């Protein structure tokens, strides 16, 4: 349906000037490539510049400096209608008085396409979105999820090269959000349209993305697959932002070509070399709560929290003066440790990930 299009952001910066004349650097020199057909999520805490970056892509904001390539065209200074983008908004932005059919057809009518072509394209999208039965309803006669599907249909029908989403599911309840997320992913794969999706929901980002872009204070911290971001975060911020992370300290006491040996309070773990730290250096590393070996002999420490969560059992333990999280998957028929009792465990060396300086 769409030609797959590459998107490139080059040295993109946006500085807002407030009415008090203060300067706010909302986006700080970002460089990013979205390969044709790729689904990318911009993820980061509130105020980190996600929406501003997306609005620059859509043409609702003009960059202070930098370039935006959609295909091989620099669109940084073009108005939204001159760009090959369509946007899905958080609040659906449907016309309340128009039925589903006319809401979806609206963009094509503005383009003054022949009536027959409009009918065919709306029909095709209604089928794709399984929304034929809703065509005559107005937005107030539909659930939030159904309205969001119309809003997605309205963007898809434009057959633009790039689809932009700004937290489109945040008004929906948790279950519907997961359903819609799978739906969006399925349709995006089917249509093959390059997509950029803004969210601050990490699970959503994991469930949707080919690549996740982690932002902080307007700058990109890391770009990678969900797996790389979760298992190999480059720094403490990324580690803490995605999932739960324990950050511990160790010392590099031996080095091979691909591995290093870490001394963690007297226990030696050989793990993958991920940074250019040198022998004798103290480093920080990350280990996820699920990456401890419960019952292992390396550590034996008191439990300060012990909670049964169904799929796993959550512990907090006091280790080297700090509190760390440990979780045991599938607690069925396993003995659990109560608060005040001691938990024995080791660390899985393959799951130790050394962080950058
Ligand atoms: N028009 C504006 N004038 C001045 N500052 C602005 C303007 N729009 C955004 N900002 C500031 O730019 C920064 C980035 O805002 P942005 O809306 O891009 O964040 P966000 O990552 O989308 O956050 P959220 O998750 O809360 O939606 C914030 O500090 C915000 O206050
Ligand atoms: Mg935002």
Coordinates of C-alpha atoms and ligand atoms in Angstrom, one line a residue:
X1 CA 0.0 0.0 0.0
X2 CA 2.6 2.5 1.1
X3 CA 6.1 2.8 -0.3
X4 CA 8.5 2.1 2.6
X5 CA 10.3 5.3 3.5
X6 CA 13.4 6.1 5.4
X7 CA 13.4 8.9 8.0
X8 CA 16.5 10.6 9.3
X9 CA 16.9 13.2 12.0
X10 CA 20.2 15.1 11.8
X11 CA 21.5 17.3 14.6
X12 CA 18.0 18.2 15.5
X13 CA 17.5 20.8 18.2
X14 CA 14.5 22.7 19.4
X15 CA 14.8 25.6 21.8
X16 CA 11.6 27.2 23.0
X17 CA 11.5 30.7 24.3
X18 CA 8.9 31.1 27.1
X19 CA 6.8 34.3 27.6
X20 CA 9.3 35.2 30.4
X21 CA 12.0 35.0 27.7
X22 CA 13.7 31.9 29.2
X23 CA 15.1 29.4 26.8
X24 CA 14.1 25.8 27.1
X25 CA 16.1 23.2 25.2
X26 CA 13.4 20.6 24.5
X27 CA 15.3 18.6 22.0
X28 CA 19.1 18.6 22.2
X29 CA 21.0 17.7 19.0
X30 CA 19.5 14.3 18.2
X31 CA 20.5 12.0 15.4
X32 CA 18.3 9.1 14.5
X33 CA 17.6 6.9 11.5
X34 CA 14.3 5.1 11.0
X35 CA 14.8 2.4 8.4
X36 CA 12.0 1.9 5.8
X37 CA 9.1 0.0 7.4
X38 CA 10.6 0.1 10.9
X39 CA 8.6 0.7 14.0
X40 CA 10.4 3.0 16.5
X41 CA 9.3 4.1 19.9
X42 CA 10.6 7.3 21.6
X43 CA 10.5 6.5 25.3
X44 CA 11.5 8.6 28.3
X45 CA 10.3 10.5 31.3
X46 CA 7.8 13.4 31.2
X47 CA 9.4 16.5 29.7
X48 CA 12.3 14.7 27.9
X49 CA 11.3 16.0 24.5
X50 CA 9.4 13.1 22.9
X51 CA 6.4 15.1 21.8
X52 CA 8.5 18.0 20.6
X53 CA 10.6 15.6 18.4
X54 CA 7.4 14.1 17.0
X55 CA 5.8 17.5 16.3
X56 CA 9.0 18.6 14.4
X57 CA 8.6 15.4 12.3
X58 CA 5.0 16.2 11.6
X59 CA 5.7 19.9 10.9
X60 CA 3.8 21.4 13.9
X61 CA 7.1 22.8 15.2
X62 CA 10.0 24.2 13.2
X63 CA 13.4 23.0 14.4
X64 CA 15.8 25.6 15.8
X65 CA 18.6 23.8 14.0
X66 CA 19.0 20.5 12.2
X67 CA 17.5 18.6 9.4
X68 CA 14.7 16.1 8.9
X69 CA 14.8 13.8 5.9
X70 CA 11.7 11.9 4.8
X71 CA 13.0 9.8 2.0
X72 CA 15.6 12.0 0.4
X73 CA 13.8 15.3 1.0
X74 CA 14.7 17.7 3.8
X75 CA 11.3 18.7 5.2
X76 CA 12.5 20.6 8.3
X77 CA 10.9 23.9 7.2
X78 CA 7.8 22.6 5.3
X79 CA 4.2 22.9 6.6
X80 CA 2.5 19.6 7.8
X81 CA 0.5 19.2 4.6
X82 CA 3.7 19.3 2.5
X83 CA 5.1 16.3 4.3
X84 CA 4.5 12.6 3.7
X85 CA 3.3 12.0 7.3
X86 CA 0.1 11.2 9.1
X87 CA -0.5 11.5 12.9
X88 CA -2.6 9.5 15.4
X89 CA -3.4 11.6 18.4
X90 CA -3.9 10.8 22.1
X91 CA -7.4 12.2 22.2
X92 CA -8.5 10.6 18.9
X93 CA -9.4 14.1 17.4
X94 CA -12.4 12.7 15.5
X95 CA -15.2 15.0 14.2
X96 CA -18.1 14.4 16.7
X97 CA -20.9 15.1 14.2
X98 CA -19.5 12.8 11.4
X99 CA -20.0 9.1 11.2
X100 CA -17.1 6.7 11.0
X101 CA -17.2 6.5 7.2
X102 CA -17.0 10.3 6.8
X103 CA -14.4 10.7 9.5
X104 CA -12.2 8.3 7.7
X105 CA -13.0 9.8 4.2
X106 CA -12.4 13.4 5.4
X107 CA -8.7 13.6 4.4
X108 CA -9.3 12.3 0.9
X109 CA -12.3 14.7 0.4
X110 CA -10.0 17.6 1.3
X111 CA -7.6 16.3 -1.4
X112 CA -10.6 16.4 -3.8
X113 CA -10.1 12.8 -5.0
X114 CA -12.8 11.3 -7.3
X115 CA -15.8 10.0 -5.3
X116 CA -15.2 6.4 -6.6
X117 CA -11.6 6.3 -5.4
X118 CA -12.6 7.6 -2.0
X119 CA -15.3 5.0 -1.6
X120 CA -12.8 2.2 -2.6
X121 CA -10.1 3.4 -0.2
X122 CA -12.5 3.8 2.7
X123 CA -13.9 0.4 2.0
X124 CA -10.5 -1.1 2.0
X125 CA -9.5 0.5 5.3
X126 CA -12.8 -0.5 7.0
X127 CA -12.1 -4.1 6.0
X128 CA -8.5 -3.9 7.1
X129 CA -9.5 -2.5 10.5
X130 CA -12.5 -4.8 10.8
X131 CA -14.8 -1.8 11.2
X132 CA -17.4 -2.2 8.5
X133 CA -20.1 -2.7 11.1
X134 CA -19.4 0.6 12.6
X135 CA -19.3 2.7 9.5
X136 CA -22.6 4.5 10.2
X137 CA -22.0 5.3 13.9
X138 CA -20.8 8.6 15.3
X139 CA -17.9 8.8 17.8
X140 CA -20.2 9.1 20.9
X141 CA -21.8 5.8 20.0
X142 CA -18.5 3.9 20.3
X143 CA -16.0 2.8 23.0
X144 CA -12.7 4.5 23.5
X145 CA -10.9 1.6 21.8
X146 CA -13.2 1.7 18.8
X147 CA -12.7 5.5 18.5
X148 CA -9.0 5.0 18.6
X149 CA -9.3 2.5 15.7
X150 CA -11.1 5.0 13.6
X151 CA -8.4 7.5 14.4
X152 CA -5.8 5.0 13.2
X153 CA -7.9 4.3 10.1
X154 CA -8.0 8.0 9.4
X155 CA -4.3 8.2 9.5
X156 CA -3.7 5.0 7.5
X157 CA -6.0 6.0 4.6
X158 CA -3.7 8.9 3.7
X159 CA -1.2 6.2 2.5
X160 CA 1.6 8.5 3.6
X161 CA 5.1 7.2 4.0
X162 CA 5.4 7.8 7.8
X163 CA 2.9 7.3 10.6
X164 CA 3.4 9.2 13.8
X165 CA 1.7 8.4 17.1
X166 CA 1.7 10.5 20.3
X167 CA 0.6 8.3 23.2
X168 CA -2.4 7.1 21.3
X169 CA -3.5 4.5 23.9
X170 CA -3.1 6.4 27.2
X171 CA -6.8 7.1 27.5
X172 CA -7.7 3.4 27.4
X173 CA -7.8 0.9 30.3
X174 CA -5.0 -1.5 30.8
X175 CA -6.5 -4.5 29.0
X176 CA -7.7 -2.6 26.0
X177 CA -4.4 -0.9 25.7
X178 CA -2.6 -4.3 25.3
X179 CA -5.2 -5.4 22.8
X180 CA -4.9 -2.2 20.7
X181 CA -1.1 -2.3 20.9
X182 CA -1.2 -5.8 19.3
X183 CA -3.7 -4.5 16.8
X184 CA -1.5 -1.5 15.8
X185 CA 1.6 -3.7 15.5
X186 CA -0.3 -6.2 13.3
X187 CA -1.7 -3.6 11.0
X188 CA 1.7 -1.7 10.8
X189 CA 3.4 -5.0 9.8
X190 CA 0.7 -5.7 7.2
X191 CA 0.9 -2.2 5.7
X192 CA 4.7 -1.9 6.2
X193 CA 4.6 1.8 7.0
X194 CA 7.6 3.4 8.8
X195 CA 6.3 4.4 12.2
X196 CA 7.4 6.6 15.1
X197 CA 5.5 6.1 18.3
X198 CA 5.8 8.3 21.4
X199 CA 5.1 6.7 24.8
X200 CA 6.2 6.8 28.4
X201 CA 4.9 3.3 28.9
X202 CA 7.9 0.9 28.8
X203 CA 5.8 -2.2 28.2
X204 CA 4.1 -0.6 25.3
X205 CA 7.5 0.3 23.8
X206 CA 8.7 -3.3 24.3
X207 CA 5.6 -4.8 22.8
X208 CA 5.6 -2.6 19.7
X209 CA 9.1 -1.6 18.7
X210 CA 11.7 -2.9 16.3
X211 CA 13.9 -0.3 18.0
X212 CA 13.5 1.8 21.2
X213 CA 15.0 5.2 21.6
X214 CA 15.6 6.2 25.2
X215 CA 15.6 10.0 25.8
X216 CA 16.5 12.1 28.7
X217 CA 16.6 15.9 28.9
X218 CA 16.1 16.3 25.2
X219 CA 19.0 13.9 24.3
X220 CA 19.2 10.3 23.1
X221 CA 20.7 8.0 25.7
X222 CA 20.5 4.7 23.7
X223 CA 18.9 3.3 20.6
X224 CA 18.5 -0.5 20.4
X225 CA 16.2 -3.4 20.1
X226 CA 13.9 -4.1 23.1
X227 CA 16.2 -6.9 24.0
X228 CA 19.4 -4.8 23.8
X229 CA 17.9 -2.0 25.8
X230 CA 16.7 -4.4 28.6
X231 CA 19.7 -6.6 28.7
X232 CA 22.5 -4.3 27.7
X233 CA 21.6 -0.7 28.9
X234 CA 24.5 1.6 28.4
X235 CA 24.1 3.5 31.6
X236 CA 22.3 3.6 35.0
X237 CA 19.6 5.8 33.7
X238 CA 18.5 3.4 30.9
X239 CA 18.9 0.4 33.3
X240 CA 16.6 2.0 35.8
X241 CA 14.2 3.3 33.3
X242 CA 13.3 0.0 31.7
X243 CA 12.2 -2.7 34.0
X244 CA 13.7 -3.1 37.5
X245 CA 17.4 -3.0 37.9
X246 CA 19.9 -3.5 40.7
X247 CA 23.1 -1.5 40.4
X248 CA 26.0 -2.9 42.2
X249 CA 29.8 -2.3 42.4
X250 CA 32.6 -4.6 41.6
X251 CA 36.3 -4.5 40.7
X252 CA 37.9 -5.9 37.5
X253 CA 40.5 -8.4 38.7
X254 CA 41.3 -10.3 35.5
X255 CA 40.8 -9.8 31.8
X256 CA 40.5 -12.0 28.8
X257 CA 39.8 -11.2 25.2
X258 CA 36.0 -11.2 25.5
X259 CA 35.4 -11.5 29.3
X260 CA 36.5 -9.9 32.5
X261 CA 36.5 -11.3 36.1
X262 CA 34.7 -9.1 38.6
X263 CA 35.3 -9.2 42.3
X264 CA 31.9 -8.6 44.0
X265 CA 32.6 -8.5 47.7
X266 CA 34.9 -11.4 47.6
X267 CA 33.0 -13.5 45.0
X268 CA 34.5 -13.7 41.5
X269 CA 32.2 -13.7 38.5
X270 CA 33.4 -14.0 34.9
X271 CA 31.2 -12.0 32.6
X272 CA 31.1 -10.4 29.1
X273 CA 33.4 -7.4 28.5
X274 CA 31.1 -4.6 27.4
X275 CA 33.1 -1.5 28.1
X276 CA 36.7 -0.4 27.8
X277 CA 37.4 -0.3 31.6
X278 CA 40.8 -1.5 32.6
X279 CA 42.3 -3.9 35.0
X280 CA 42.0 -2.9 38.7
X281 CA 39.2 -0.5 38.0
X282 CA 36.1 -0.3 40.1
X283 CA 32.9 -0.5 38.0
X284 CA 29.2 -0.4 38.3
X285 CA 27.2 -3.3 36.9
X286 CA 23.5 -4.1 36.5
X287 CA 21.7 -7.3 37.4
X288 CA 17.9 -7.7 37.0
X289 CA 15.8 -9.1 39.9
X290 CA 15.1 -12.3 37.9
X291 CA 18.8 -13.0 37.2
X292 CA 19.8 -14.2 40.7
X293 CA 20.2 -18.0 41.3
X294 CA 18.0 -18.6 44.4
X295 CA 19.5 -21.3 46.6
X296 CA 23.0 -20.5 45.3
X297 CA 25.8 -20.4 47.9
X298 CA 27.6 -17.1 47.2
X299 CA 25.5 -14.8 49.5
X300 CA 23.3 -15.4 52.5
X301 CA 21.5 -12.3 53.6
X302 CA 18.3 -11.2 55.6
X303 CA 15.1 -10.6 53.7
X304 CA 13.4 -7.3 54.3
X305 CA 10.4 -7.8 52.0
X306 CA 8.8 -11.0 50.8
X307 CA 5.7 -10.8 48.6
X308 CA 3.9 -13.5 46.6
X309 CA 2.9 -12.1 43.2
X310 CA 1.5 -15.2 41.5
X311 CA 3.9 -15.6 38.6
X312 CA 6.9 -14.8 40.7
X313 CA 7.9 -14.1 44.3
X314 CA 9.4 -10.8 45.1
X315 CA 12.1 -10.3 47.7
X316 CA 14.1 -7.3 48.9
X317 CA 17.3 -8.1 50.6
X318 CA 19.9 -6.1 52.5
X319 CA 23.2 -6.5 50.6
X320 CA 26.3 -4.4 51.3
X321 CA 24.3 -1.9 53.2
X322 CA 21.8 -1.3 50.4
X323 CA 18.4 -2.8 49.5
X324 CA 18.3 -4.9 46.4
X325 CA 15.4 -6.6 44.6
X326 CA 15.4 -10.3 43.8
X327 CA 12.6 -12.2 42.2
X328 CA 12.0 -15.9 41.9
X329 CA 10.0 -17.0 38.9
X330 CA 7.2 -19.6 39.2
X331 CA 7.0 -20.0 43.0
X332 CA 4.7 -23.0 42.6
X333 CA 5.7 -25.7 45.2
X334 CA 8.9 -23.8 46.1
X335 CA 9.7 -22.9 49.7
X336 CA 9.7 -19.2 50.2
X337 CA 11.7 -17.2 52.7
X338 CA 9.9 -14.9 55.1
X339 CA 10.9 -11.4 56.3
X340 CA 13.7 -11.7 58.8
X341 CA 14.9 -15.1 57.5
X342 CA 18.0 -15.4 55.3
X343 CA 17.9 -15.9 51.6
X344 CA 20.8 -17.8 49.9
X345 CA 21.6 -16.9 46.3
X346 CA 24.3 -16.4 43.7
X347 CA 24.4 -14.2 40.7
X348 CA 24.1 -15.6 37.2
X349 CA 27.4 -14.4 35.6
X350 CA 25.8 -14.3 32.2
X351 CA 23.3 -11.8 33.4
X352 CA 25.8 -9.4 34.9
X353 CA 26.0 -6.4 32.7
X354 CA 28.8 -3.8 33.2
X355 CA 27.7 -0.2 32.7
X356 CA 29.7 2.6 31.0
X357 CA 31.7 5.0 33.1
Ligands
LIG1 N1 5.7 25.7 23.6 C1 6.6 25.5 24.5 N2 7.2 26.6 25.1 C2 8.1 26.4 26.1 N3 8.5 25.2 26.5 C3 8.0 24.1 26.0 C4 7.0 24.2 25.0 N4 6.6 22.9 24.6 C5 7.3 22.1 25.4 N5 8.1 22.8 26.2 C6 9.1 22.2 27.1 O1 10.0 21.3 26.4 C7 10.3 20.2 27.2 C8 9.9 18.9 26.4 O2 8.5 18.9 26.3 P1 7.7 17.7 25.5 O3 6.3 18.0 25.5 O4 8.4 17.4 24.2 O5 8.0 16.5 26.5 P2 7.5 15.0 26.5 O6 8.7 14.1 26.5 O7 6.5 14.8 25.4 O8 6.7 14.8 27.9 P3 5.3 14.1 28.3 O9 5.7 12.6 28.6 O10 5.0 14.7 29.6 O11 4.3 14.3 27.3 C9 9.6 20.3 28.5 O12 10.5 20.9 29.4 C10 8.5 21.3 28.2 O13 8.2 22.1 29.3
LIG2 MG1 4.4 14.3 25.3

